[in-house]
Short mmCIF file of C-alpha atoms in Angstrom, two decimals:
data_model
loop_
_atom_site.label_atom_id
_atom_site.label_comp_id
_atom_site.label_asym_id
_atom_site.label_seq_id
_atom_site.Cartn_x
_atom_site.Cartn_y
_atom_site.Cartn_z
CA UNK N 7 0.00 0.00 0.00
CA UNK N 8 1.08 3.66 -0.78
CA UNK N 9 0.38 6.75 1.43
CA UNK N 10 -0.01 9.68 -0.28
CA UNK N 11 -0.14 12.94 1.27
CA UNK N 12 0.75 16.54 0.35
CA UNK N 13 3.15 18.12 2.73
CA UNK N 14 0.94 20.46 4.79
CA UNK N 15 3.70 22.06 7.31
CA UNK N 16 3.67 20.89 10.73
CA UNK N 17 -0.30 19.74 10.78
CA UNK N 18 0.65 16.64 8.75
CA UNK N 19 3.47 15.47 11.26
CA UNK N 20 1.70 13.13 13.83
CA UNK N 21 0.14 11.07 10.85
CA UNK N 22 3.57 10.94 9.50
CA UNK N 23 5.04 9.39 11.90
CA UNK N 24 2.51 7.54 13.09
CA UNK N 25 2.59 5.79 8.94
CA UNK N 26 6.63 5.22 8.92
CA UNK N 27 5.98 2.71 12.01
CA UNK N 28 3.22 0.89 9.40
CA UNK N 29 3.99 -1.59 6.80
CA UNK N 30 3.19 0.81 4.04
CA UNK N 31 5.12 3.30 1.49
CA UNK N 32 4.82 7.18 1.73
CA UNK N 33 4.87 9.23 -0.61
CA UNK N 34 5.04 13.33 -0.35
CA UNK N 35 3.91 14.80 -3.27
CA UNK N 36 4.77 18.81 -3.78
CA UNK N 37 2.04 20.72 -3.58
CA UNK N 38 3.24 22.79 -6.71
CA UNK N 39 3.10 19.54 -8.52
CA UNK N 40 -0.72 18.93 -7.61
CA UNK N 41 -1.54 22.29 -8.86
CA UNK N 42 0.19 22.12 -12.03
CA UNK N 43 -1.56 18.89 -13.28
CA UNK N 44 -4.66 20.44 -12.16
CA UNK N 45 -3.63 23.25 -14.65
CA UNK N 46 -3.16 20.27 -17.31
CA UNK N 47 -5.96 18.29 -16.78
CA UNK N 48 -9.11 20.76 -16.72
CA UNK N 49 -7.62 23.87 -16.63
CA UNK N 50 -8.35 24.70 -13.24
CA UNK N 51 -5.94 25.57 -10.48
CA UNK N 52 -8.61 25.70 -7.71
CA UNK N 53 -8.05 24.13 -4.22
CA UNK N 54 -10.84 21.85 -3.75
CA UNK N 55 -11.04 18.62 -1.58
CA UNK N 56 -12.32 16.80 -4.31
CA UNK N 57 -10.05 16.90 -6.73
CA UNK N 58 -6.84 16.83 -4.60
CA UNK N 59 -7.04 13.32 -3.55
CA UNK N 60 -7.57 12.03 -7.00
CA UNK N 61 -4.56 14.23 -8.48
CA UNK N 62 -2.30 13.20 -5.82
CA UNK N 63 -2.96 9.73 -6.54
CA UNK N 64 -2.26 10.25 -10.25
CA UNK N 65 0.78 11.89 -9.79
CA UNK N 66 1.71 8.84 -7.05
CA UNK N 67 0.49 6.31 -10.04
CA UNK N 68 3.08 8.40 -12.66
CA UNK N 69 5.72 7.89 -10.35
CA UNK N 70 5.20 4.30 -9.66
CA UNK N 71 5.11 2.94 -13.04
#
């Protein structure tokens, strides 16, 4: 299993280390990099919750292959 996250400062940093003492991969994906393929793919730059968690995993998928 991969973790994805974005990095979100200090907020993110009990779930982080709470995930490196799990059997699973992290990734950190740069948050400049999810707003750029949201550029590519419709255009849109906009924050939204909805879209972030399927571009991150996209951008995880790219990286994987």
């Amino acid at each position: 299993m991969i973790v994805g996250y974005e990095s979100t400062g200090p907020y993110g940093e009990p779930m982080l280390h709470y995930l490196m003492k799990k059997p699973v991969r992290i990734a950190q994906v740069n948050p400049m990099h999810t707003k750029k393929v949201k550029e590519i793919n419709d255009n849109s730059s906009l924050k939204t919750d909805d879209k972030d968690p399927r571009v991150i995993a996209d951008i995880i998928n790219w990286d994987v292959r």
